[in-house]
Short mmCIF file of C-alpha atoms in Angstrom, two decimals:
data_model
loop_
_atom_site.label_atom_id
_atom_site.label_comp_id
_atom_site.label_asym_id
_atom_site.label_seq_id
_atom_site.Cartn_x
_atom_site.Cartn_y
_atom_site.Cartn_z
CA MET A 1 76.44 -3.15 4.39
CA GLY A 2 73.76 -0.82 3.17
CA LYS A 3 70.21 -1.00 4.44
CA SER A 4 67.68 -3.10 2.56
CA ALA A 5 65.06 -1.45 0.37
CA ALA A 6 62.32 -2.37 2.84
CA ALA A 7 64.24 -0.83 5.72
CA ARG A 8 64.86 2.34 3.77
CA THR A 9 61.20 2.85 2.84
CA GLY A 10 59.79 1.86 6.25
CA PRO A 11 57.14 -0.78 7.07
CA ARG A 12 54.72 -1.63 4.27
CA GLU A 13 51.45 0.27 4.66
CA ARG A 14 48.61 -1.98 5.82
CA ARG A 15 45.84 -2.52 3.27
CA ARG A 16 42.60 -0.86 4.35
CA ALA A 17 39.53 -3.13 4.29
CA ARG A 18 36.54 -2.23 2.12
CA ALA A 19 33.26 -1.82 4.00
CA ALA A 20 29.68 -0.66 3.45
CA GLN A 21 27.45 1.22 5.88
CA TYR A 22 23.75 0.65 6.53
CA LEU A 23 21.75 3.59 7.91
CA ARG A 24 18.10 3.61 9.04
CA MET A 25 15.75 5.82 10.99
CA SER A 26 11.96 6.01 11.12
CA THR A 27 11.47 9.76 11.67
CA ASP A 28 13.51 12.95 11.55
CA GLN A 29 12.82 13.52 15.25
CA GLN A 30 14.88 10.55 16.40
CA THR A 31 18.14 10.69 18.30
CA TYR A 32 19.42 8.21 15.73
CA SER A 33 19.42 10.63 12.81
CA ILE A 34 21.04 9.52 9.58
CA GLU A 35 23.82 12.08 10.03
CA ASN A 36 24.53 10.99 13.62
CA GLN A 37 24.80 7.39 12.47
CA ARG A 38 27.03 8.39 9.58
CA ASP A 39 29.39 10.32 11.88
CA ALA A 40 29.63 7.43 14.36
CA ILE A 41 30.34 4.92 11.58
CA ARG A 42 32.95 7.23 10.05
CA SER A 43 34.82 7.42 13.37
CA TYR A 44 34.58 3.65 13.82
CA ALA A 45 35.87 3.06 10.28
CA ASP A 46 38.88 5.32 10.89
CA VAL A 47 39.81 3.35 14.01
CA MET A 48 39.30 -0.04 12.32
CA GLY A 49 41.05 0.97 9.09
CA TYR A 50 37.97 0.60 6.88
CA ASP A 51 37.21 2.44 3.66
CA ILE A 52 33.44 3.01 3.37
CA VAL A 53 32.84 2.25 -0.30
CA ALA A 54 29.05 1.79 -0.35
CA THR A 55 26.07 3.23 1.51
CA TYR A 56 22.62 1.70 1.93
CA GLU A 57 19.97 3.95 3.49
CA ASP A 58 16.39 3.59 4.68
CA PRO A 59 15.46 7.11 5.83
CA GLY A 60 11.97 7.49 7.25
CA ARG A 61 11.48 3.71 7.34
CA SER A 62 10.18 1.65 10.22
CA GLY A 63 12.37 -1.23 11.36
CA LEU A 64 9.45 -3.63 11.86
CA SER A 65 9.47 -5.13 8.38
CA ILE A 66 11.85 -5.63 5.49
CA ALA A 67 9.01 -5.07 3.00
CA GLY A 68 9.20 -1.29 3.34
CA ARG A 69 12.99 -1.04 3.41
CA PRO A 70 14.46 -0.91 -0.11
CA GLY A 71 17.91 -0.11 1.27
CA LEU A 72 18.18 -3.33 3.25
CA ARG A 73 16.67 -5.34 0.41
CA ARG A 74 19.21 -3.90 -2.02
CA LEU A 75 22.02 -4.66 0.44
CA LEU A 76 20.97 -8.31 0.70
CA PHE A 77 20.61 -8.58 -3.07
CA ASP A 78 24.06 -7.13 -3.73
CA VAL A 79 25.67 -9.37 -1.11
CA GLU A 80 24.00 -12.60 -2.26
CA SER A 81 24.37 -11.90 -5.99
CA GLY A 82 28.12 -11.30 -5.67
CA ARG A 83 27.86 -7.62 -6.65
CA ALA A 84 29.10 -6.45 -3.24
CA ASP A 85 32.63 -5.02 -3.46
CA PHE A 86 33.12 -5.08 0.31
CA GLU A 87 33.65 -7.60 3.07
CA THR A 88 32.04 -5.84 6.04
CA VAL A 89 28.81 -3.95 6.70
CA VAL A 90 28.91 -1.47 9.58
CA VAL A 91 25.62 -0.66 11.34
CA TYR A 92 25.18 1.77 14.23
CA ASP A 93 23.51 -0.72 16.60
CA VAL A 94 21.22 -3.76 16.66
CA SER A 95 18.03 -1.66 16.61
CA ARG A 96 19.11 0.09 13.37
CA TRP A 97 19.38 -3.33 11.72
CA GLY A 98 15.74 -3.78 12.67
CA ARG A 99 13.07 -4.03 15.34
CA PHE A 100 11.59 -7.22 13.89
CA GLN A 101 8.90 -8.72 16.11
CA ASN A 102 10.37 -12.16 15.48
CA ILE A 103 14.04 -11.91 16.48
CA ASP A 104 14.82 -14.93 14.29
CA GLU A 105 13.94 -12.79 11.27
CA SER A 106 16.59 -10.26 12.26
CA ALA A 107 19.12 -13.06 12.73
CA SER A 108 18.24 -14.61 9.35
CA TYR A 109 19.21 -11.49 7.39
CA GLU A 110 22.53 -11.29 9.20
CA TYR A 111 23.10 -15.01 8.60
CA ARG A 112 22.48 -14.58 4.86
CA CYS A 113 25.23 -11.96 4.74
CA GLN A 114 27.60 -14.18 6.70
CA MET A 115 26.96 -17.11 4.34
CA ALA A 116 27.94 -14.83 1.44
CA GLY A 117 31.21 -13.94 3.20
CA VAL A 118 30.19 -10.50 4.50
CA ARG A 119 30.42 -9.64 8.21
CA ILE A 120 27.98 -7.40 10.12
CA GLU A 121 29.53 -5.10 12.74
CA PHE A 122 27.72 -2.79 15.17
CA CYS A 123 29.84 0.25 15.95
CA ALA A 124 27.88 1.54 18.99
CA GLU A 125 27.36 -1.75 20.84
CA GLN A 126 29.47 -2.77 23.83
CA PHE A 127 30.18 -6.23 22.42
CA VAL A 128 32.14 -7.41 19.40
CA ASN A 129 30.00 -9.28 16.89
CA ASP A 130 32.50 -12.11 16.52
CA GLY A 131 30.21 -15.14 16.79
CA SER A 132 31.31 -15.97 20.31
CA LEU A 133 28.79 -17.24 22.86
CA GLY A 134 28.90 -13.98 24.78
CA SER A 135 28.25 -11.81 21.71
CA ASP A 136 25.45 -14.07 20.48
CA VAL A 137 23.70 -13.90 23.88
CA MET A 138 24.06 -10.10 24.03
CA LYS A 139 22.80 -9.80 20.47
CA ALA A 140 19.72 -11.94 21.20
CA ILE A 141 18.94 -9.80 24.26
CA LYS A 142 19.35 -6.61 22.23
CA ARG A 143 17.03 -7.95 19.52
CA SER A 144 14.39 -8.85 22.12
CA MET A 145 14.70 -5.41 23.68
CA ALA A 146 14.29 -3.73 20.29
CA ALA A 147 11.17 -5.80 19.51
CA GLU A 148 9.64 -5.14 22.94
CA LEU A 149 10.31 -1.42 22.65
CA SER A 150 8.40 -1.41 19.36
CA ARG A 151 5.43 -3.09 21.03
CA MET A 152 5.48 -0.59 23.89
CA LEU A 153 5.80 2.38 21.55
CA SER A 154 3.03 1.02 19.33
CA GLN A 155 0.62 0.80 22.27
CA ARG A 156 1.68 4.23 23.48
CA VAL A 157 1.17 5.73 20.02
CA PHE A 158 -2.26 4.07 19.74
CA VAL A 159 -3.41 5.43 23.11
CA GLY A 160 -2.08 8.90 22.28
CA GLN A 161 -3.64 8.90 18.83
CA SER A 162 -7.00 7.78 20.26
CA ARG A 163 -6.90 10.67 22.72
CA ILE A 164 -6.11 13.14 19.91
CA VAL A 165 -9.03 11.85 17.82
CA ARG A 166 -11.45 12.11 20.74
CA MET A 167 -10.34 15.71 21.21
CA GLY A 168 -11.55 16.41 17.67
CA PHE A 169 -8.25 16.43 15.78
CA ARG A 170 -7.72 14.54 12.54
CA GLY A 171 -6.23 11.06 12.88
CA GLY A 172 -4.58 10.95 9.45
CA GLY A 173 -5.29 10.49 5.76
CA HIS A 174 -6.26 13.01 3.10
CA ALA A 175 -9.19 15.33 3.75
CA GLY A 176 -11.54 14.14 1.02
CA PHE A 177 -13.52 15.95 -1.63
CA GLY A 178 -15.14 19.13 -0.30
CA LEU A 179 -12.93 19.26 2.79
CA ARG A 180 -9.50 20.63 3.63
CA ARG A 181 -6.95 19.99 6.38
CA LEU A 182 -6.25 23.01 8.57
CA LEU A 183 -3.04 23.07 10.61
CA VAL A 184 -3.48 24.51 14.13
CA ASP A 185 -1.00 25.08 16.94
CA ALA A 186 -1.12 23.59 20.43
CA SER A 187 -3.67 26.25 21.48
CA GLY A 188 -5.94 25.58 18.51
CA ASN A 189 -5.02 28.73 16.60
CA PRO A 190 -5.07 28.31 12.78
CA LYS A 191 -1.68 28.28 11.07
CA ALA A 192 -2.11 27.16 7.46
CA THR A 193 -4.13 25.00 5.11
CA LEU A 194 -2.24 21.84 4.17
CA ASN A 195 -2.17 20.87 0.51
CA LEU A 196 -2.33 17.28 -0.65
CA GLY A 197 0.80 15.46 0.51
CA GLU A 198 1.90 18.15 2.98
CA GLN A 199 2.39 17.18 6.62
CA LYS A 200 2.83 19.02 9.86
CA SER A 201 6.39 19.85 10.88
CA LEU A 202 5.97 20.30 14.65
CA VAL A 203 4.97 17.52 17.03
CA THR A 204 2.75 19.93 19.00
CA ASP A 205 0.74 20.99 15.92
CA ARG A 206 -2.61 19.37 15.15
CA VAL A 207 -4.84 19.01 12.10
CA VAL A 208 -8.60 19.61 11.88
CA LEU A 209 -11.00 19.32 8.96
CA VAL A 210 -12.69 22.43 7.61
CA PRO A 211 -15.04 23.03 4.65
CA GLY A 212 -13.28 23.38 1.30
CA PRO A 213 -14.16 25.52 -1.72
CA ALA A 214 -17.82 26.42 -2.15
CA ASP A 215 -18.09 24.66 -5.52
CA GLU A 216 -16.88 21.36 -4.02
CA ILE A 217 -19.32 21.69 -1.11
CA GLU A 218 -22.18 22.17 -3.57
CA ILE A 219 -21.10 19.05 -5.48
CA VAL A 220 -21.08 17.00 -2.25
CA ARG A 221 -24.64 18.16 -1.46
CA TRP A 222 -25.66 17.53 -5.06
CA ILE A 223 -24.42 13.93 -4.78
CA TYR A 224 -26.57 13.37 -1.69
CA LYS A 225 -29.65 14.86 -3.36
CA GLN A 226 -29.20 12.85 -6.53
CA PHE A 227 -28.86 9.63 -4.57
CA LEU A 228 -32.05 10.33 -2.65
CA LYS A 229 -33.77 10.96 -6.00
CA GLY A 230 -32.95 7.39 -6.99
CA LYS A 231 -29.73 7.83 -8.96
CA THR A 232 -27.17 5.04 -8.51
CA GLU A 233 -23.55 5.63 -7.57
CA VAL A 234 -22.50 4.61 -11.09
CA GLU A 235 -24.91 7.10 -12.66
CA ILE A 236 -23.74 9.91 -10.37
CA ALA A 237 -20.09 9.15 -11.19
CA SER A 238 -20.89 9.15 -14.91
CA VAL A 239 -22.50 12.62 -14.73
CA LEU A 240 -19.55 14.05 -12.79
CA ASN A 241 -17.08 12.65 -15.32
CA GLU A 242 -19.13 14.00 -18.23
CA ARG A 243 -18.95 17.45 -16.63
CA GLY A 244 -15.16 17.17 -16.39
CA ILE A 245 -15.15 17.30 -12.60
CA ALA A 246 -12.26 15.40 -10.98
CA THR A 247 -12.03 13.96 -7.47
CA ASP A 248 -9.84 15.56 -4.80
CA LEU A 249 -7.04 13.26 -5.99
CA GLY A 250 -7.37 14.53 -9.57
CA GLN A 251 -8.89 11.26 -10.78
CA ALA A 252 -12.09 10.25 -12.51
CA TRP A 253 -15.11 9.43 -10.36
CA THR A 254 -16.01 5.80 -9.77
CA LYS A 255 -18.71 3.97 -7.91
CA ALA A 256 -16.34 3.59 -4.95
CA SER A 257 -15.42 7.30 -4.78
CA VAL A 258 -19.10 8.33 -4.83
CA ARG A 259 -19.86 5.76 -2.14
CA THR A 260 -17.14 7.28 0.05
CA ILE A 261 -18.86 10.66 -0.15
CA LEU A 262 -22.19 9.08 0.77
CA THR A 263 -21.01 6.96 3.69
CA ASN A 264 -18.10 8.74 5.41
CA GLU A 265 -19.20 10.36 8.65
CA LYS A 266 -16.73 13.21 8.33
CA TYR A 267 -19.27 14.89 6.06
CA VAL A 268 -21.57 15.32 9.09
CA GLY A 269 -18.74 16.56 11.30
CA ASP A 270 -17.83 13.28 13.05
CA ASN A 271 -14.28 12.10 13.62
CA VAL A 272 -13.95 8.31 13.20
CA TRP A 273 -10.60 6.52 13.39
CA ASN A 274 -9.26 2.95 13.61
CA ARG A 275 -11.65 1.44 11.10
CA VAL A 276 -8.60 -0.35 9.69
CA SER A 277 -5.44 -1.08 11.66
CA THR A 278 -1.94 -2.22 10.74
CA ARG A 279 -0.27 -2.13 14.12
CA LEU A 280 3.33 -3.34 14.12
CA GLN A 281 3.03 -3.56 10.32
CA ARG A 282 1.06 -6.76 10.34
CA ASP A 283 -1.61 -7.43 7.73
CA ARG A 284 -4.31 -4.78 7.48
CA VAL A 285 -7.31 -5.71 9.61
CA ARG A 286 -10.81 -4.26 9.30
CA ASN A 287 -11.87 -3.62 12.87
CA PRO A 288 -15.43 -4.07 14.18
CA ALA A 289 -17.41 -0.90 14.84
CA THR A 290 -16.95 -1.43 18.58
CA ALA A 291 -13.19 -0.82 18.15
CA TRP A 292 -13.59 2.45 16.25
CA VAL A 293 -12.51 5.64 18.00
CA ARG A 294 -15.16 8.34 17.59
CA ALA A 295 -15.85 11.98 18.35
CA GLU A 296 -19.11 13.50 17.14
CA ASN A 297 -19.81 17.06 15.98
CA VAL A 298 -16.17 18.18 16.00
CA PHE A 299 -16.00 19.45 12.39
CA GLU A 300 -18.29 21.81 10.54
CA PRO A 301 -20.67 19.50 8.60
CA LEU A 302 -21.19 19.73 4.86
CA VAL A 303 -24.55 17.93 4.98
CA SER A 304 -27.12 17.71 7.74
CA ARG A 305 -27.25 14.64 9.94
CA THR A 306 -30.87 14.15 8.87
CA MET A 307 -29.89 13.93 5.21
CA PHE A 308 -26.93 11.67 6.02
CA ASN A 309 -29.16 9.27 7.97
CA ARG A 310 -31.74 9.27 5.16
CA VAL A 311 -29.03 8.27 2.68
CA GLN A 312 -27.85 5.40 4.90
CA ALA A 313 -31.41 4.14 5.31
CA PHE A 314 -31.97 4.49 1.56
CA ARG A 315 -28.79 2.51 0.82
CA ARG A 316 -29.87 -0.31 3.15
CA ALA A 317 -33.37 -0.38 1.66
CA ARG A 318 -32.03 -0.36 -1.88
CA ALA A 319 -29.74 -3.29 -1.11
CA ARG A 320 -32.61 -5.28 0.41
CA ARG A 321 -35.55 -4.49 -1.74
CA ILE A 322 -34.51 -6.00 -5.07
CA THR A 323 -34.85 -9.78 -5.19
CA ASN A 324 -32.89 -12.22 -7.32
CA GLU A 325 -35.98 -12.72 -9.48
CA GLN A 326 -36.26 -8.98 -10.13
CA MET A 327 -32.60 -8.80 -11.08
CA LEU A 328 -33.08 -11.66 -13.55
CA VAL A 329 -36.07 -9.84 -15.05
CA GLU A 330 -33.92 -6.74 -15.49
CA ALA A 331 -31.21 -8.78 -17.24
CA ALA A 332 -33.81 -10.47 -19.47
CA ASN A 333 -35.20 -7.08 -20.47
CA VAL A 334 -31.73 -5.86 -21.41
CA LEU A 335 -31.22 -9.03 -23.47
CA LYS A 336 -34.52 -8.39 -25.27
CA GLU A 337 -33.49 -4.80 -26.04
CA ARG A 338 -29.87 -5.44 -27.05
CA GLY A 339 -30.05 -8.99 -28.41
CA ALA A 340 -26.91 -9.95 -26.47
CA LEU A 341 -25.46 -9.68 -22.98
CA SER A 342 -22.05 -8.97 -21.54
CA GLY A 343 -20.63 -7.41 -18.39
CA SER A 344 -20.26 -4.01 -20.03
CA ILE A 345 -23.77 -4.15 -21.54
CA LEU A 346 -25.34 -4.86 -18.14
CA THR A 347 -23.34 -2.12 -16.40
CA ALA A 348 -24.18 0.45 -19.05
CA ALA A 349 -27.91 -0.33 -19.11
CA PRO A 350 -29.77 2.47 -17.27
CA ASN A 351 -32.48 0.25 -15.77
CA CYS A 352 -30.29 -2.62 -14.67
CA ARG A 353 -27.84 -3.49 -11.90
CA SER A 354 -24.13 -3.45 -12.68
CA ALA A 355 -22.24 -6.57 -13.72
CA SER A 356 -20.40 -6.62 -10.39
CA HIS A 357 -23.78 -6.57 -8.59
CA TYR A 358 -24.88 -9.64 -10.57
CA MET A 359 -21.60 -11.43 -9.86
CA HIS A 360 -21.98 -10.63 -6.15
CA ARG A 361 -25.48 -12.16 -6.12
CA PHE A 362 -25.04 -15.10 -8.51
CA GLY A 363 -21.29 -15.76 -8.46
CA THR A 364 -20.68 -15.43 -12.21
CA LEU A 365 -22.39 -13.87 -15.19
CA GLN A 366 -22.57 -17.32 -16.75
CA ALA A 367 -24.93 -18.34 -13.93
CA VAL A 368 -27.14 -15.36 -14.77
CA TYR A 369 -27.12 -16.23 -18.48
CA LYS A 370 -28.12 -19.80 -17.72
CA LEU A 371 -31.01 -18.76 -15.46
CA ILE A 372 -32.52 -16.48 -18.13
CA GLY A 373 -31.90 -18.95 -20.95
CA TYR A 374 -29.14 -17.04 -22.74
CA ASP A 375 -26.47 -19.13 -24.45
CA ALA A 376 -23.52 -16.75 -24.80
CA SER A 377 -21.23 -17.47 -27.73
CA PRO A 378 -17.56 -18.22 -26.98
CA ASN A 379 -16.66 -14.71 -28.10
CA TYR A 380 -19.12 -13.19 -25.67
CA ARG A 381 -17.94 -15.49 -22.89
CA ASP A 382 -14.38 -14.31 -23.46
CA PHE A 383 -15.61 -10.75 -23.62
CA ASP A 384 -17.44 -11.22 -20.31
CA ILE A 385 -14.36 -12.65 -18.65
CA ASN A 386 -12.13 -9.88 -19.96
CA SER A 387 -14.63 -7.20 -18.92
CA ARG A 388 -14.90 -8.71 -15.47
CA LEU A 389 -11.14 -8.94 -15.09
CA HIS A 390 -10.76 -5.36 -16.29
CA GLN A 391 -13.24 -4.23 -13.62
CA LEU A 392 -11.50 -6.37 -10.99
CA ARG A 393 -8.15 -4.82 -11.89
CA LEU A 394 -9.57 -1.31 -11.47
CA GLU A 395 -11.07 -2.25 -8.09
CA ILE A 396 -7.73 -3.68 -6.95
CA ILE A 397 -5.98 -0.47 -8.03
CA GLU A 398 -8.52 1.61 -6.10
CA ASP A 399 -8.03 -0.55 -3.00
CA LEU A 400 -4.25 -0.23 -3.35
CA LEU A 401 -4.42 3.58 -3.64
CA ALA A 402 -6.64 3.75 -0.56
CA ALA A 403 -4.33 1.45 1.43
CA ILE A 404 -1.25 3.50 0.54
CA GLU A 405 -3.05 6.73 1.51
CA GLU A 406 -4.06 5.15 4.85
CA ALA A 407 -0.41 4.21 5.39
CA GLY A 408 0.60 7.86 5.02
CA GLY A 409 1.82 7.62 1.44
CA ARG A 410 0.79 9.66 -1.61
CA THR A 411 -0.43 8.27 -4.90
CA HIS A 412 -1.49 9.40 -8.33
CA TYR A 413 -3.08 7.11 -10.92
CA ASP A 414 -2.80 8.27 -14.52
CA ARG A 415 -5.72 6.63 -16.28
CA LYS A 416 -4.28 7.42 -19.69
CA THR A 417 -0.92 5.69 -19.14
CA GLN A 418 -2.38 3.38 -16.42
CA VAL A 419 0.66 4.03 -14.25
CA VAL A 420 0.52 4.56 -10.48
CA ARG A 421 3.03 7.04 -9.01
CA VAL A 422 3.81 6.54 -5.31
CA ASN A 423 5.30 9.24 -3.05
CA GLU A 424 6.92 10.87 -6.09
CA GLU A 425 9.55 8.13 -5.61
CA PHE A 426 8.61 5.23 -7.86
CA THR A 427 6.01 4.15 -10.39
CA VAL A 428 3.96 0.98 -10.66
CA VAL A 429 2.14 -0.68 -13.56
CA ILE A 430 -0.54 -3.28 -12.76
CA SER A 431 -1.85 -5.91 -15.18
CA ILE A 432 -4.05 -8.98 -14.78
CA ALA A 433 -3.79 -12.43 -16.33
CA ARG A 434 -6.37 -15.13 -16.94
CA CYS A 435 -5.55 -18.66 -15.86
CA LEU A 436 -5.12 -20.88 -18.92
CA LEU A 437 -4.88 -24.66 -19.13
CA SER A 438 -2.29 -26.11 -21.49
CA THR A 439 -2.90 -29.24 -23.60
CA HIS A 440 -0.86 -31.18 -21.03
CA GLY A 441 -2.95 -29.94 -18.12
CA TYR A 442 -0.52 -27.30 -16.79
CA LEU A 443 -1.71 -23.93 -15.50
CA ARG A 444 -0.33 -20.92 -17.37
CA TRP A 445 -0.67 -17.15 -17.15
CA PRO A 446 0.15 -14.85 -20.12
CA PHE A 447 2.46 -12.00 -19.13
CA ARG A 448 2.23 -9.16 -21.64
CA LYS A 449 5.11 -6.77 -21.02
CA ARG A 450 4.44 -3.98 -23.50
CA ARG A 451 4.20 -1.27 -20.80
CA LEU A 452 7.25 -2.09 -18.69
CA ALA A 453 9.62 0.45 -20.26
CA GLY A 454 8.85 3.35 -17.91
CA PRO A 455 7.60 2.09 -14.48
CA ASN A 456 9.91 0.89 -11.72
CA ILE A 457 7.72 -1.95 -10.42
CA SER A 458 5.53 -4.38 -12.35
CA ILE A 459 2.58 -6.16 -10.73
CA LEU A 460 0.82 -9.09 -12.36
CA ILE A 461 -2.46 -10.26 -10.81
CA ARG A 462 -2.72 -14.01 -11.44
CA MET A 463 -6.20 -15.54 -11.34
CA GLU A 464 -7.23 -18.98 -10.13
CA PRO A 465 -8.72 -21.49 -12.60
CA GLY A 466 -12.14 -20.19 -13.60
CA ASP A 467 -10.89 -16.58 -13.40
CA THR A 468 -13.14 -15.77 -10.46
CA ASN A 469 -10.68 -15.52 -7.56
CA VAL A 470 -7.22 -14.00 -7.34
CA ARG A 471 -4.46 -16.57 -6.91
CA ASP A 472 -1.49 -14.30 -6.08
CA PHE A 473 0.43 -11.18 -7.09
CA LEU A 474 3.77 -10.98 -8.85
CA ILE A 475 5.41 -7.81 -7.46
CA ALA A 476 8.75 -7.46 -9.21
CA PRO A 477 11.19 -4.75 -10.25
CA ALA A 478 10.51 -3.85 -13.87
CA TRP A 479 13.95 -5.00 -14.97
CA GLU A 480 13.28 -8.41 -13.40
CA ALA A 481 9.81 -8.59 -14.97
CA GLU A 482 11.27 -7.86 -18.40
CA ARG A 483 13.39 -11.00 -18.08
CA ALA A 484 10.35 -13.14 -17.24
CA PRO A 485 8.97 -15.50 -19.90
CA PRO A 486 5.83 -14.44 -21.81
CA MET A 487 3.92 -17.30 -20.18
CA LEU A 488 4.23 -17.91 -16.43
CA LEU A 489 3.77 -21.36 -14.91
CA SER A 490 2.86 -22.56 -11.44
CA SER A 491 6.59 -22.81 -10.77
CA ASN A 492 8.97 -20.40 -12.51
CA GLY A 493 12.18 -20.92 -10.56
CA VAL A 494 13.36 -19.45 -7.28
CA ARG A 495 14.49 -16.15 -8.81
CA LEU A 496 11.04 -15.19 -10.15
CA ASP A 497 8.82 -17.00 -7.63
CA ALA A 498 10.50 -15.03 -4.83
CA PHE A 499 8.43 -12.06 -6.03
CA LEU A 500 5.06 -13.85 -5.62
CA PHE A 501 2.87 -12.65 -2.73
CA ARG A 502 -0.63 -13.43 -1.48
CA SER A 503 -1.56 -9.75 -1.25
CA LEU A 504 -0.30 -6.28 -2.16
CA ASP A 505 0.70 -5.57 1.44
CA PRO A 506 4.45 -5.61 0.57
CA LEU A 507 3.90 -2.70 -1.83
CA VAL A 508 1.85 -0.84 0.80
CA GLU A 509 4.71 -1.31 3.28
CA LEU A 510 7.18 -0.04 0.69
CA ALA A 511 5.11 3.15 0.42
CA ARG A 512 4.45 3.50 4.14
CA ARG A 513 5.59 6.67 5.87
CA ALA A 514 6.21 6.40 9.61
CA PRO A 515 4.23 9.04 11.56
CA VAL A 516 6.09 11.61 13.62
CA GLY A 517 6.77 10.06 17.01
CA GLY A 518 6.16 6.58 15.59
CA VAL A 519 7.99 3.34 16.22
CA GLY A 520 11.74 3.45 15.60
#
C-alpha cells in the first residue's frame, strides 16, 4: 500500500503562539537597556515558539508608579478591552514589570491580565511563572527585592544629590530668567551652555548657574527696583507684557513669575534644593525650611544681598500693613468710581488689591460686597464667579507647569490656543466647570468640548458646590473625553469615573523624566 498523505508530507507544523513584549528602563545608563531586553526576549520567543506580534515600551520611565508609564497602561487597556491579539506577554524580569513600593500593586496588574486570559512570562528569571506555590513565593521575594532596591537607591540618590548641591552645583530645573545653565566637566572646566530642555550626557559632568544676557540681567534688576518703589507684582508684570518682553519660557509675565524673580535665592548666588520632594514618586510634599539643602555664594549674583533682603522685608511689611478695613475702603472707592464691582474690576484698579487678595482675606467676593453694602446683580455675580474660575484655572496651569519642570519635564503653554505641550510628546487642554444644581437636587458639571480636536489629553477641573474649592480633576484621553456627555454627574459610570483624580499628580508623573543614575 502507498503511504498516507500525512506520512508523505511529514508531521504537521506546530502552530506558533502569538505573544507581546513589554520593555521598560528608567535611564539609558542601565544594564537593562531596551535593546538588551529586546534581544533576550527574542531568543526566549524562538525557544518557546512565540511570534512577537506587539510591543509595549516605557523607555526612560521609572518603575515606581503606573501613572507615568503609558506603555503599561496601554497594555492593560488592550488586554482588558479585548483588543489584544495575543495570549502571552513576555517581560525580561520581575523588576522590569515594576518596582512598586506595594508589591500587591505589582501583583494586581499581573492578575488583571490573567483574568483576561493573558499570561505573563519572565524570560530572565530562574523560575517558571506557572502559578505554582514555588513560583509565587519566588515572585513575591523578587517583588520585595525590587521595591527595597528602589528605596535604597532613592536614599543613595538623595544623599549624593545633597552633596552635589552643597558643592555649588545645580540640583535641577530650568535656570530662570536672567540666568543660564553652564555645563562643566568633573574638574570644573566649562564645556557648553545648555539651552532650555537640554541635559548633560555624561554622569561626571555638572551644571552651574551663570549670568545670562545683559538685557535680561537689567530687567531682573529693574523688577527689584520697581518693587521697592511700591509697584505691585501685577503692575510689574503688566508693564513687561506691554513692552513685549517674554519670560525665559517664552510666556507672558504673571504675578507668580514676577514673585519668583523677587523671592528665589539663586538671584543672590545661593543654591537651595529640596524645597519640594517627590521621593519614590509619592505625592509632592513642600518641605520645611529646616529640610532644605543650601550652599551660599556659589553663583555670581544678579542682585546684591542687601537689595534682596530689602525686598523680602518689604514684601513682609506690605502683607502685614494693610488691614481688612483698609481693603474694604479701597473696594468702596473703586465702587464709587466705577459704579459696579467684579473680580476683574478690582484686579485692574490701580489703587486696589487684586480679586485673589480679597478672596484670600474674606473667602469670597460676595463677602466683600456685603460688607461694603454692594448688592451685585445676578449677572455680576455670575461674572464674578466666572472671572474667579478663570483666574483659578490659570493658577492651576501655572502650578502644573512648575510641577512638570521640577519633575524634569519640559512644557510650553500657548496662551492663544490655551494648549499645554509636554516634552514635545503630547498636548493637554485644561478647562474648568462650575458646580450646578439640577431641579431634582443632583450635582452637575457642564463639559464644553469645543477644543478637544487637537490635544491628546483633556483635563476638566470640577468645582465643589459654591465654586470655591476644587472637587477633583477629570484627566482623560481626548478621544475618551469626546465620548463623554455634555453634562457630567457625580457618578458617570466606571469607564469615565476611572479618569477622576484628586490632584494633577498623575499627569506630572506621566511627564516625569528619571534623572541619570536614578531609580530603576
